[in-house]
Tab-separated table of C-alpha atoms and ligand atoms in Angstrom:
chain	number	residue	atom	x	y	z
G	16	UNK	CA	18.974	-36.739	8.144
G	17	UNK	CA	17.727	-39.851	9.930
G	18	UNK	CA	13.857	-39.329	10.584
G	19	UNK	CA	12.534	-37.501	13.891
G	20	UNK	CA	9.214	-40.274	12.779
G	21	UNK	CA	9.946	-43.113	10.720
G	22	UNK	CA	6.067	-43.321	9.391
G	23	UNK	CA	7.629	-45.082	5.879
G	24	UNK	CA	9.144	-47.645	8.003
G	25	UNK	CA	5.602	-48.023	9.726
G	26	UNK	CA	3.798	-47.983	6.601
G	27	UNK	CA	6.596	-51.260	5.297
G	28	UNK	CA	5.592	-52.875	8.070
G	29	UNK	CA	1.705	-53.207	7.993
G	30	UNK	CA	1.112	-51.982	3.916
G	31	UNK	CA	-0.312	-55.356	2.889
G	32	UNK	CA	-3.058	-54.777	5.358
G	33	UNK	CA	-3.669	-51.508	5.311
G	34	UNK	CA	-3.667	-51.489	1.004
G	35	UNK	CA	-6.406	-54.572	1.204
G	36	UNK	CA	-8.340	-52.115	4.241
G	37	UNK	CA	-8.105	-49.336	1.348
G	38	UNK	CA	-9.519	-51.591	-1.124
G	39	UNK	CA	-12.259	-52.697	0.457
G	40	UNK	CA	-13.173	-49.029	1.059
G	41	UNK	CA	-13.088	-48.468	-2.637
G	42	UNK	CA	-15.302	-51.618	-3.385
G	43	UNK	CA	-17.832	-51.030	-1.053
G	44	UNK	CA	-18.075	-46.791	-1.967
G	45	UNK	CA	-19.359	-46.083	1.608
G	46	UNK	CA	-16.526	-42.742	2.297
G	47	UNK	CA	-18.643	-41.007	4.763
G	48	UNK	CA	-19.996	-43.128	8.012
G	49	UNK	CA	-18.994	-46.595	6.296
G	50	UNK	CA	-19.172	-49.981	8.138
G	51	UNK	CA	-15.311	-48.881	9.020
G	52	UNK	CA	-16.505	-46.101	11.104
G	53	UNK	CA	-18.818	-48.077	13.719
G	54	UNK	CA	-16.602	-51.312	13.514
G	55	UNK	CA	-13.059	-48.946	14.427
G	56	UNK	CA	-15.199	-47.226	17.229
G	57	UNK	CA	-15.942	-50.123	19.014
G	58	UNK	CA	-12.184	-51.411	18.706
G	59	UNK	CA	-10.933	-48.156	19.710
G	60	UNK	CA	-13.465	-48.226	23.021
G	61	UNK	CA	-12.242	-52.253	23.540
G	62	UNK	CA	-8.887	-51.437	23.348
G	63	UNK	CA	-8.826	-48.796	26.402
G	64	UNK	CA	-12.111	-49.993	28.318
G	65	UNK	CA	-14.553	-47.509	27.544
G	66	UNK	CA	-17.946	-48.261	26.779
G	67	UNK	CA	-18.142	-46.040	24.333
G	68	UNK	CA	-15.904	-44.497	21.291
G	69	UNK	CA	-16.873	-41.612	19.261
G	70	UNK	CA	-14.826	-40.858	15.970
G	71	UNK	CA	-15.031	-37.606	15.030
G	72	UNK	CA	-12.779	-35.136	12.206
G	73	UNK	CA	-9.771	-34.275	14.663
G	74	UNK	CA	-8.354	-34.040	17.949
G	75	UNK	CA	-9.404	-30.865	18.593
G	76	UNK	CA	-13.301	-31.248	17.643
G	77	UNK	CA	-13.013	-34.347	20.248
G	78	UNK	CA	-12.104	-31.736	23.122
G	79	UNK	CA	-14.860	-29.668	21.663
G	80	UNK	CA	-17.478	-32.187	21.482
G	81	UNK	CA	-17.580	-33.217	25.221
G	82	UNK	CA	-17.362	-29.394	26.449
G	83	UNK	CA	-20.672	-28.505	23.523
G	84	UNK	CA	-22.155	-31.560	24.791
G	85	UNK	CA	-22.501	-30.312	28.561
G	86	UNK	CA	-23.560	-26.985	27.411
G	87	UNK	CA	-20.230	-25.217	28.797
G	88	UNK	CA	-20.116	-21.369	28.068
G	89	UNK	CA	-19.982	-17.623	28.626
G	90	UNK	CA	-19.338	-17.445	32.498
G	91	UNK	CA	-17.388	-20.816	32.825
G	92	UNK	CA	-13.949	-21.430	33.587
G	93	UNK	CA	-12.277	-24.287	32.162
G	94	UNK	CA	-9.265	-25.338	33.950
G	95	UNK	CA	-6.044	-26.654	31.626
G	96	UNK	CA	-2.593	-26.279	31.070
G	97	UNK	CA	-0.313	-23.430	29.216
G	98	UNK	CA	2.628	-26.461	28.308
G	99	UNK	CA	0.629	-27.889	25.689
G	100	UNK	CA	-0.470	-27.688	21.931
G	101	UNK	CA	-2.332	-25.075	21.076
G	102	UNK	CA	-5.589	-26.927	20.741
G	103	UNK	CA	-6.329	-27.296	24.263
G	104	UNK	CA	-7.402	-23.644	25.016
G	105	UNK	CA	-7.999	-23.129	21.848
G	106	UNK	CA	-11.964	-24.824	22.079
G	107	UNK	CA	-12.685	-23.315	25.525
G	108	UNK	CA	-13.148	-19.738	23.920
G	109	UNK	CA	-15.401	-21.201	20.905
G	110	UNK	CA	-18.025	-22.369	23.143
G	111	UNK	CA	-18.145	-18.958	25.033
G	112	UNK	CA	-16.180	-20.080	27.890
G	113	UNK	CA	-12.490	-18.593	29.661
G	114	UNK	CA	-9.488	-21.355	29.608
G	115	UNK	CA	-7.884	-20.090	33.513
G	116	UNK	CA	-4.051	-21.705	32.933
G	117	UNK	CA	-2.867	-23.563	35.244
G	118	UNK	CA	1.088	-24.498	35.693
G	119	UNK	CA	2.396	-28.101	34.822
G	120	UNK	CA	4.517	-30.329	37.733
G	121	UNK	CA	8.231	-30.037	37.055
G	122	UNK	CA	9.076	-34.057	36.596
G	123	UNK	CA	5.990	-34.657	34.423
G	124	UNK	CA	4.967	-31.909	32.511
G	125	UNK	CA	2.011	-32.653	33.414
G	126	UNK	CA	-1.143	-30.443	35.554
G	127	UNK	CA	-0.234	-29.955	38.869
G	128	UNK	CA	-3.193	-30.826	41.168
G	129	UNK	CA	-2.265	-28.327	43.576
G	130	UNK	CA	-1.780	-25.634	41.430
G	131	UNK	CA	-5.107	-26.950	40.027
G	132	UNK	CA	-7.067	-26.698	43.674
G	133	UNK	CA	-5.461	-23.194	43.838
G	134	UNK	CA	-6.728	-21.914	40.477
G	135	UNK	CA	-10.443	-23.367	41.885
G	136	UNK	CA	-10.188	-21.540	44.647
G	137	UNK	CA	-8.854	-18.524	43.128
G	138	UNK	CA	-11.769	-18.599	40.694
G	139	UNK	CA	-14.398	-19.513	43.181
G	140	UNK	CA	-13.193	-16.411	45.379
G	141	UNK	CA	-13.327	-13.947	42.550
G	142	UNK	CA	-16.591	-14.937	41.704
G	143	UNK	CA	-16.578	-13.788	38.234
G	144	UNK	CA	-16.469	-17.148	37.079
G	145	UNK	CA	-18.217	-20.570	37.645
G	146	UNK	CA	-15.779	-23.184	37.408
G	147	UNK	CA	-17.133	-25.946	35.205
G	148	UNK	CA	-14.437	-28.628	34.012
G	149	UNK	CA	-10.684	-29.249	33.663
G	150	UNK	CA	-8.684	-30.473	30.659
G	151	UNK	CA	-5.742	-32.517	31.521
G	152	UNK	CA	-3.163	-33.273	28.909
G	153	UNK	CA	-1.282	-36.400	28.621
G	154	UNK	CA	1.807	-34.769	27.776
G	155	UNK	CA	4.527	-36.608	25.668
G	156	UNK	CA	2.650	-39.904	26.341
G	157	UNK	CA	2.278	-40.129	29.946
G	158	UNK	CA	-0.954	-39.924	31.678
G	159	UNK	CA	-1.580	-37.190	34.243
G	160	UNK	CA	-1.938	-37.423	37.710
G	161	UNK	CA	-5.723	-39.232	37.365
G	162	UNK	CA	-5.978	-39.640	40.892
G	163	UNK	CA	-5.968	-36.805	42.420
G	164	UNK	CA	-6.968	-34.793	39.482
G	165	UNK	CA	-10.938	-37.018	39.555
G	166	UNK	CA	-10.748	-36.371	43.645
G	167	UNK	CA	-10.044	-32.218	42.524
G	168	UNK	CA	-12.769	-32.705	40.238
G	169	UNK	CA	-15.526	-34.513	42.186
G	170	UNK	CA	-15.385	-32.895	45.119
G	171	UNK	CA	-15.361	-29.050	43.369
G	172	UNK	CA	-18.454	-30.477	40.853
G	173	UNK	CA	-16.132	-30.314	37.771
G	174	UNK	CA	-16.100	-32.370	34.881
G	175	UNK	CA	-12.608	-33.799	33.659
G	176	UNK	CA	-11.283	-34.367	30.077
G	177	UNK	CA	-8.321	-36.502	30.062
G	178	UNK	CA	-6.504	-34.692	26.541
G	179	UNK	CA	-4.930	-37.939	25.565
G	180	UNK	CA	-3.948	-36.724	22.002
G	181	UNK	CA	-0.493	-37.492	23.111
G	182	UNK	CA	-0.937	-39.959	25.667
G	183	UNK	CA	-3.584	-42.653	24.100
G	184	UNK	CA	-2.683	-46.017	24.703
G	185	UNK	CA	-0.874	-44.931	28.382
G	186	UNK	CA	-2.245	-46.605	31.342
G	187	UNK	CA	-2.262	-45.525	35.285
G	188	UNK	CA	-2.396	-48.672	37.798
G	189	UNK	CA	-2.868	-50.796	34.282
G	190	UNK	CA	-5.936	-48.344	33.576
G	191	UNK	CA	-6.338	-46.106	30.799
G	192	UNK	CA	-6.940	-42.123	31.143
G	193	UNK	CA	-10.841	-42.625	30.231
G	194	UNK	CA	-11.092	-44.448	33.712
G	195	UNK	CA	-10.696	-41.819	35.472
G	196	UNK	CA	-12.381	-38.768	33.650
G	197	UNK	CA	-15.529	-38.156	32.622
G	198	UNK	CA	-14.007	-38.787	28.728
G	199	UNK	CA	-10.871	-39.463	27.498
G	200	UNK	CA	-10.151	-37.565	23.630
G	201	UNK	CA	-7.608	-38.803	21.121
G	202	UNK	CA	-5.493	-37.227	17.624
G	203	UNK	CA	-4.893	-39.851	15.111
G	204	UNK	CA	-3.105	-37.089	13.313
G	205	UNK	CA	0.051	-38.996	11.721
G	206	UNK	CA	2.530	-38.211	13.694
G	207	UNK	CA	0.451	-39.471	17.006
G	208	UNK	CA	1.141	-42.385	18.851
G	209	UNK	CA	-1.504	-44.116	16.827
G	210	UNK	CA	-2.324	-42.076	13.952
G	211	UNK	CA	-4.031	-42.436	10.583
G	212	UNK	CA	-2.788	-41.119	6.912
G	213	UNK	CA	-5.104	-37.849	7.316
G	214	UNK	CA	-6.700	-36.186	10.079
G	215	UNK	CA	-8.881	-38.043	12.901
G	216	UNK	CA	-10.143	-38.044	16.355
G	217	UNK	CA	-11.896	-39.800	18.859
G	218	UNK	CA	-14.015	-39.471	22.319
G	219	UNK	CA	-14.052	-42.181	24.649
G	220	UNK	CA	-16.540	-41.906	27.660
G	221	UNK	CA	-18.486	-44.691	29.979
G	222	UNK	CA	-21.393	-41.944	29.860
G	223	UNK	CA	-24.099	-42.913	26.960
G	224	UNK	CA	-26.557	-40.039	27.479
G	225	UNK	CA	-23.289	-37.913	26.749
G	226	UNK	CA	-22.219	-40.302	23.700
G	227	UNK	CA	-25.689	-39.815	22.186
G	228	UNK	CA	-25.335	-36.023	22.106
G	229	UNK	CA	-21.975	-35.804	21.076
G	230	UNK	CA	-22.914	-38.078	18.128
G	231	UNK	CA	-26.060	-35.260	17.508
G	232	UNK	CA	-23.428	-32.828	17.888
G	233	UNK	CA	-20.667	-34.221	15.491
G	234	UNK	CA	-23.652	-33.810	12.217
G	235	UNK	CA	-25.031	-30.742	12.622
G	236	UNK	CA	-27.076	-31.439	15.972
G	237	UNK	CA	-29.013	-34.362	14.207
G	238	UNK	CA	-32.126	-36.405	15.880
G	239	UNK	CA	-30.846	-39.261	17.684
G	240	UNK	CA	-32.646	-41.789	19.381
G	241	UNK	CA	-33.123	-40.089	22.778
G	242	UNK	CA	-34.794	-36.791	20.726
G	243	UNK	CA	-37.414	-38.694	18.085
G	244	UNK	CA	-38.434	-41.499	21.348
G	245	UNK	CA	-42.077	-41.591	21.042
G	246	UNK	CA	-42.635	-38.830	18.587
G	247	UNK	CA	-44.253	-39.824	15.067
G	248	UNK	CA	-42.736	-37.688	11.968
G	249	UNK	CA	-44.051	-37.060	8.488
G	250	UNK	CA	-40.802	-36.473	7.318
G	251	UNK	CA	-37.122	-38.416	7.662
G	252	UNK	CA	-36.076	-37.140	10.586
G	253	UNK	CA	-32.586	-37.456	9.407
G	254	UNK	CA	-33.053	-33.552	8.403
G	255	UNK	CA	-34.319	-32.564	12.014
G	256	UNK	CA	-31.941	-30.526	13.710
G	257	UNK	CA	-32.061	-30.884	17.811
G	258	UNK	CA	-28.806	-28.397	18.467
G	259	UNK	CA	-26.135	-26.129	17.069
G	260	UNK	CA	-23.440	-28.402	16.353
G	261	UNK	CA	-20.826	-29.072	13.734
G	262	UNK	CA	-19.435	-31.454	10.703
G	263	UNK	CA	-16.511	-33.893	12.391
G	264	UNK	CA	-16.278	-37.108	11.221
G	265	UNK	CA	-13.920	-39.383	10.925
G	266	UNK	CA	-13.416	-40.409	7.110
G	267	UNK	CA	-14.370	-44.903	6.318
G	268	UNK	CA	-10.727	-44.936	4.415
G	269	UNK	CA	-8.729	-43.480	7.993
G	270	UNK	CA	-11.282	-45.460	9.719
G	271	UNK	CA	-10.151	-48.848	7.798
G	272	UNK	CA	-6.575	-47.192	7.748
G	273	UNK	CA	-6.476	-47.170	11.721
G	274	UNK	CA	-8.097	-50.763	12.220
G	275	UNK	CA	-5.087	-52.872	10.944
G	276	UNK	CA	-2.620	-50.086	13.055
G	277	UNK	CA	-4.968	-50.266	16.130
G	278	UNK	CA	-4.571	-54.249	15.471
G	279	UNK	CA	-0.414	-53.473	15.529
G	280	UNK	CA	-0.317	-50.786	18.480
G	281	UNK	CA	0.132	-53.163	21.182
G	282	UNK	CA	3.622	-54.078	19.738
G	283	UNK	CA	4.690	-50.496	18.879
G	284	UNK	CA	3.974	-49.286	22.278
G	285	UNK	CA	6.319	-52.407	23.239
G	286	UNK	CA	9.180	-51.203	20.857
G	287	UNK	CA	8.691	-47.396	22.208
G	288	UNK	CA	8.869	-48.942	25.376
G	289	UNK	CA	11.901	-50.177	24.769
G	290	UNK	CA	13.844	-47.615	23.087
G	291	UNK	CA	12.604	-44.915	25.694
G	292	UNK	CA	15.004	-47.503	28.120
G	293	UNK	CA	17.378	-47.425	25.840
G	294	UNK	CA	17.661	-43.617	26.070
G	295	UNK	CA	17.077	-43.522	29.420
G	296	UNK	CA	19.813	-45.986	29.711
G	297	UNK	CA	22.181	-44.304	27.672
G	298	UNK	CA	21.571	-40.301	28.457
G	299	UNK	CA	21.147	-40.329	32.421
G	300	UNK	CA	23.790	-37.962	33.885
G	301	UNK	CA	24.376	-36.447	30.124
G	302	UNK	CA	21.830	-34.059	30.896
G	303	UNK	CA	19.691	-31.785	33.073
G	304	UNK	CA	16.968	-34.350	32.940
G	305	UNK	CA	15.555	-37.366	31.027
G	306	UNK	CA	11.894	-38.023	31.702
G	307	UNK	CA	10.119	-39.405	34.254
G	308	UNK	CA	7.342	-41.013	34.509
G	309	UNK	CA	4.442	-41.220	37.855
G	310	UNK	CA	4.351	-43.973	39.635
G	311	UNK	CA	2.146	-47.318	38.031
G	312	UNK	CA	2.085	-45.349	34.813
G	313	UNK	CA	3.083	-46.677	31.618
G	314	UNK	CA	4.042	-43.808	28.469
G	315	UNK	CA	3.206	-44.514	24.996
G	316	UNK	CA	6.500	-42.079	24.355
G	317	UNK	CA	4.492	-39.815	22.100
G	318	UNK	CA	8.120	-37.592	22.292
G	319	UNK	CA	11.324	-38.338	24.538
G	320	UNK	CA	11.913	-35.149	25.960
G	321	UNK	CA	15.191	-34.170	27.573
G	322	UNK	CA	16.458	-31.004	29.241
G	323	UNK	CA	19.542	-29.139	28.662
G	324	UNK	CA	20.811	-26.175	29.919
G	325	UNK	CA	22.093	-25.302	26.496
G	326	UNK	CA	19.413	-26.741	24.485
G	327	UNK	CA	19.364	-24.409	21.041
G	328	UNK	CA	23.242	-25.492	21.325
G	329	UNK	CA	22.982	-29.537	21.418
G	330	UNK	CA	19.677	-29.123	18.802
G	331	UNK	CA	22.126	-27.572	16.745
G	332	UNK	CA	25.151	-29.967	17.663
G	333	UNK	CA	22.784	-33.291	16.616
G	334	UNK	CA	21.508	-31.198	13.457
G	335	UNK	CA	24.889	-31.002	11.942
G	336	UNK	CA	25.365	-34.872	12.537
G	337	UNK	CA	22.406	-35.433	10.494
G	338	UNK	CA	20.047	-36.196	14.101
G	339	UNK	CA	16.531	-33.864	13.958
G	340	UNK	CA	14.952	-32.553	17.416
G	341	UNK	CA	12.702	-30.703	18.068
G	342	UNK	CA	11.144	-28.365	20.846
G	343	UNK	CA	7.753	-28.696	22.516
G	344	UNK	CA	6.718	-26.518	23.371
G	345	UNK	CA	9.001	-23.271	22.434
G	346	UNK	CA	6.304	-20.935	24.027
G	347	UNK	CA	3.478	-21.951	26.504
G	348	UNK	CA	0.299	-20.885	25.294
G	349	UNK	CA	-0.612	-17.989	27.560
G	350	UNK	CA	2.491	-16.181	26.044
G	351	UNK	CA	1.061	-16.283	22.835
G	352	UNK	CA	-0.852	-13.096	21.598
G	353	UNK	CA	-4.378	-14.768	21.506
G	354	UNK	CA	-4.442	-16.354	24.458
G	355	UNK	CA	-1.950	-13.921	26.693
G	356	UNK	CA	-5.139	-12.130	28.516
G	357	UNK	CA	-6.670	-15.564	29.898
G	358	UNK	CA	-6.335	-15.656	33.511
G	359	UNK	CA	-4.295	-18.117	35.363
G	360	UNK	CA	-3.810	-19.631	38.479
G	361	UNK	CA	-2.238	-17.995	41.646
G	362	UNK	CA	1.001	-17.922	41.450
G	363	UNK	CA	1.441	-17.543	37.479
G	364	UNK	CA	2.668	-20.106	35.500
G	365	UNK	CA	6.832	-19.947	36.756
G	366	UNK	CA	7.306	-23.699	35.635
G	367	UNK	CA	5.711	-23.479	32.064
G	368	UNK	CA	8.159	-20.750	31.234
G	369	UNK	CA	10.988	-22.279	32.510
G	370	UNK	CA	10.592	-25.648	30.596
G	371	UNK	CA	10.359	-23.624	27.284
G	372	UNK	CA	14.046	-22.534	27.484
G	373	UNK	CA	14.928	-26.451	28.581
G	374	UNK	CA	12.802	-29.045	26.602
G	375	UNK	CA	14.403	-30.963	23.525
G	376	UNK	CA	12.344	-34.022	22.023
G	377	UNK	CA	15.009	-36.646	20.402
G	378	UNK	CA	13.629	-38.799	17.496
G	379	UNK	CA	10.770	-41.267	18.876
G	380	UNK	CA	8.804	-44.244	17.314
G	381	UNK	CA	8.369	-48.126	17.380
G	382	UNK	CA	10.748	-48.718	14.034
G	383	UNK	CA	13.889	-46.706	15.790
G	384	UNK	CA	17.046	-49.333	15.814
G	385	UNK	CA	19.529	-50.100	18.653
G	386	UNK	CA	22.293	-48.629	16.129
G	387	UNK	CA	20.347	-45.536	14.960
G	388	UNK	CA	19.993	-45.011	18.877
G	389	UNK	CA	23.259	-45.303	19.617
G	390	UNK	CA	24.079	-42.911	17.082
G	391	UNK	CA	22.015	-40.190	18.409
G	392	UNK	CA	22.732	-41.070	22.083
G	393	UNK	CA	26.611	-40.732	21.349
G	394	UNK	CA	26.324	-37.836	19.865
G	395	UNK	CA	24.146	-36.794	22.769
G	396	UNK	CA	26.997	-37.560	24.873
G	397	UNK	CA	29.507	-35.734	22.692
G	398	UNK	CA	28.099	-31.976	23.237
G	399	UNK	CA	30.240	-30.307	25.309
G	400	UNK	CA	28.428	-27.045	25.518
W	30	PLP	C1	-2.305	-33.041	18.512
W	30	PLP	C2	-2.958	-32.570	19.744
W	30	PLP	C3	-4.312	-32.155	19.757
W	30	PLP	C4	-5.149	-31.951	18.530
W	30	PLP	O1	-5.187	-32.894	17.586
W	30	PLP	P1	-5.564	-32.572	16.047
W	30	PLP	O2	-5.977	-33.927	15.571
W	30	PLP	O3	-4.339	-32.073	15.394
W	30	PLP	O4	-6.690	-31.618	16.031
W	30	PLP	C5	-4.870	-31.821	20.971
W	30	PLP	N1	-4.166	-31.838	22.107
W	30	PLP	C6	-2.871	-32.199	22.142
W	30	PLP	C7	-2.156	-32.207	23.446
W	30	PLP	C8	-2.218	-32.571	20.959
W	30	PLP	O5	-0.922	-32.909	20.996
């Protein structure tokens, strides 16, 4: 079986770094908020024009964070999509609030700002619900449609979370997602774009009222500056408690881990780049669809994601030549038993279900070879089913 994500080859590539990053971890002892921590955060922020990055212990806390942060709950709506992973619903419920679905656009995969205005209005009709904020997902690597989804939200008085687990590193008009939403959250779960060797996330926001409470929020609702201002303790206020929050941070050895692979993204997403052409190149008119991307946006090719009519058949066809696929996302969330009594937008969710039955990822990351391509695009090419 050639690999569906060649993190080995990855790992070649950069280990002399990386092993002295790990070292220096080791020497200095700091695990837990190390000089790592701060010094990746501020990297991670230069990298995609934020003023601020927030690490944190996933990408799922990092949706979290934002949403605790603004004091979402019972009675709000939170707009996203049902074509996604699993974690963005899944935090709407824990802070009290109701994730309303809302169908994807059939080229992108991505939230459909009409369908979007629709589920407002729906909402705001009902009157059941207050709508609150959206989460858009950067699906397979490409940003969503920024634009109009910040004109949706500022003009309804919603806040927007740009879910670029998938997606970080994409760009819209040569701007990246946090541009455009109130924050911007990131995975560096391995197999992301630009993941670590363990589990990681990050916030990225402009907003530094809202970056000093999610930093409260990510230890246990700790004093920060903005809480102790002008008070005097006779005690550390390290062990004050300002808010309910939680334990996510990001560990000093992923920290160090994801400075020398930050330092090598801008090459990878290059060499995705280039062998999502390749595909494209090689599979147009071979089947239903190979992906498109909006206009002015680049994809960090988080998955290449074609469509075929018989799609269990060719995933089968390239497994017997050795060639793993796989399928995101088999079934859209508000099929699945937890989350099947959310409401969604008018009109259900039609285009969701129908990519389920359609979507096949092919193998996808920067160490993929011309000849390895070829292989897998030939026998692409060779289904006759
Ligand atoms: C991976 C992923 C997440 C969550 O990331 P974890 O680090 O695994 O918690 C959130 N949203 C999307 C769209 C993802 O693909």
């Amino acid at each position: 079986m050639i690999p569906f994500i060649d993190l080995a080859a990855q790992q070649a590539r950069l280990k002399p770094a990386i092993d002295a990053a790990i070292q220096r971890v080791l020497a200095h002892g700091a695990y837990v908020m190390g000089p790592e921590v701060a010094d990746f955060e501020r990297r991670l922020a230069d990298f995609c024009g934020a003023a601020h990055g927030l690490s944190c212990g996933n990408g799922t806390d990092a949706i979290a964070l934002p949403l605790m942060a603004w004091e979402i709950g019972a009675g709000d709506a939170v707009f996203c999509p049902s074509f996604t992973f699993a974690a963005t619903p899944e935090v709407i419920p824990w802070t009290g609030a109701t994730p309303v679905f809302v169908d994807i656009a059939p080229d992108t995969y991505c939230l459909d700002p009409a369908r979007l205005e629709a589920a407002i209005a729906a909402v705001r009709a009902e009157g059941r619900l207050r709508p609150a904020a959206v989460i858009a997902v950067d699906l397979f690597g490409q940003p969503a449609d920024y634009p109009r989804l910040a004109q949706i939200c500022r003009q309804e008085g919603l806040k927007l979370i740009a879910d670029s687990a998938q997606g970080f590193g994409c760009t819209l008009d040569g701007r990246h997602p946090v541009h455009f939403a109130d924050v911007a959250t990131t995975s560096f779960f391995p197999a992301k774009p630009l993941g670590a060797y363990g589990d990681g996330g990050a916030v990225l926001t402009d907003d530094e009222a809202l970056w000093e409470r999610m930093d409260s929020l990510r230890v246990h609702g700790k004093a920060v500056a903005g809480d102790t201002a002008g008070r005097v303790f006779d005690h550390d206020p390290k062990y004050l408690n300002m808010r309910i929050g939680m334990n996510s941070r990001l560990d000093t050895l992923q920290a160090a881990i994801l400075i020398e692979k930050l330092a090598a993204f801008p090459a990878e997403i290059a060499a995705r780049q280039a062998a999502a052409d390749r595909y494209a190149q090689g599979l147009n008119g071979h089947c239903l669809a190979t992906p498109t991307v909006i206009d002015g946006a680049t994809s960090v090719w988080a998955q290449y994601v074609i469509e075929h009519a018989n799609r269990d058949g060719l995933a089968a066809h390239l497994k017997a030549q050795g060639i793993p696929t796989a399928v995101y996302y088999p079934v859209p969330m508000h099929r699945q038993a937890p989350y099947a009594a959310f409401p969604q937008g008018p009109g259900g969710l039609p285009v969701s279900d129908a990519k389920a039955e359609l979507v096949l990822a092919l193998p996808m990351h920067a160490d993929l070879t011309p000849e390895i391509q070829d292989r897998i695009i030939d026998a692409v090419r060779g289904f006759n089913g």
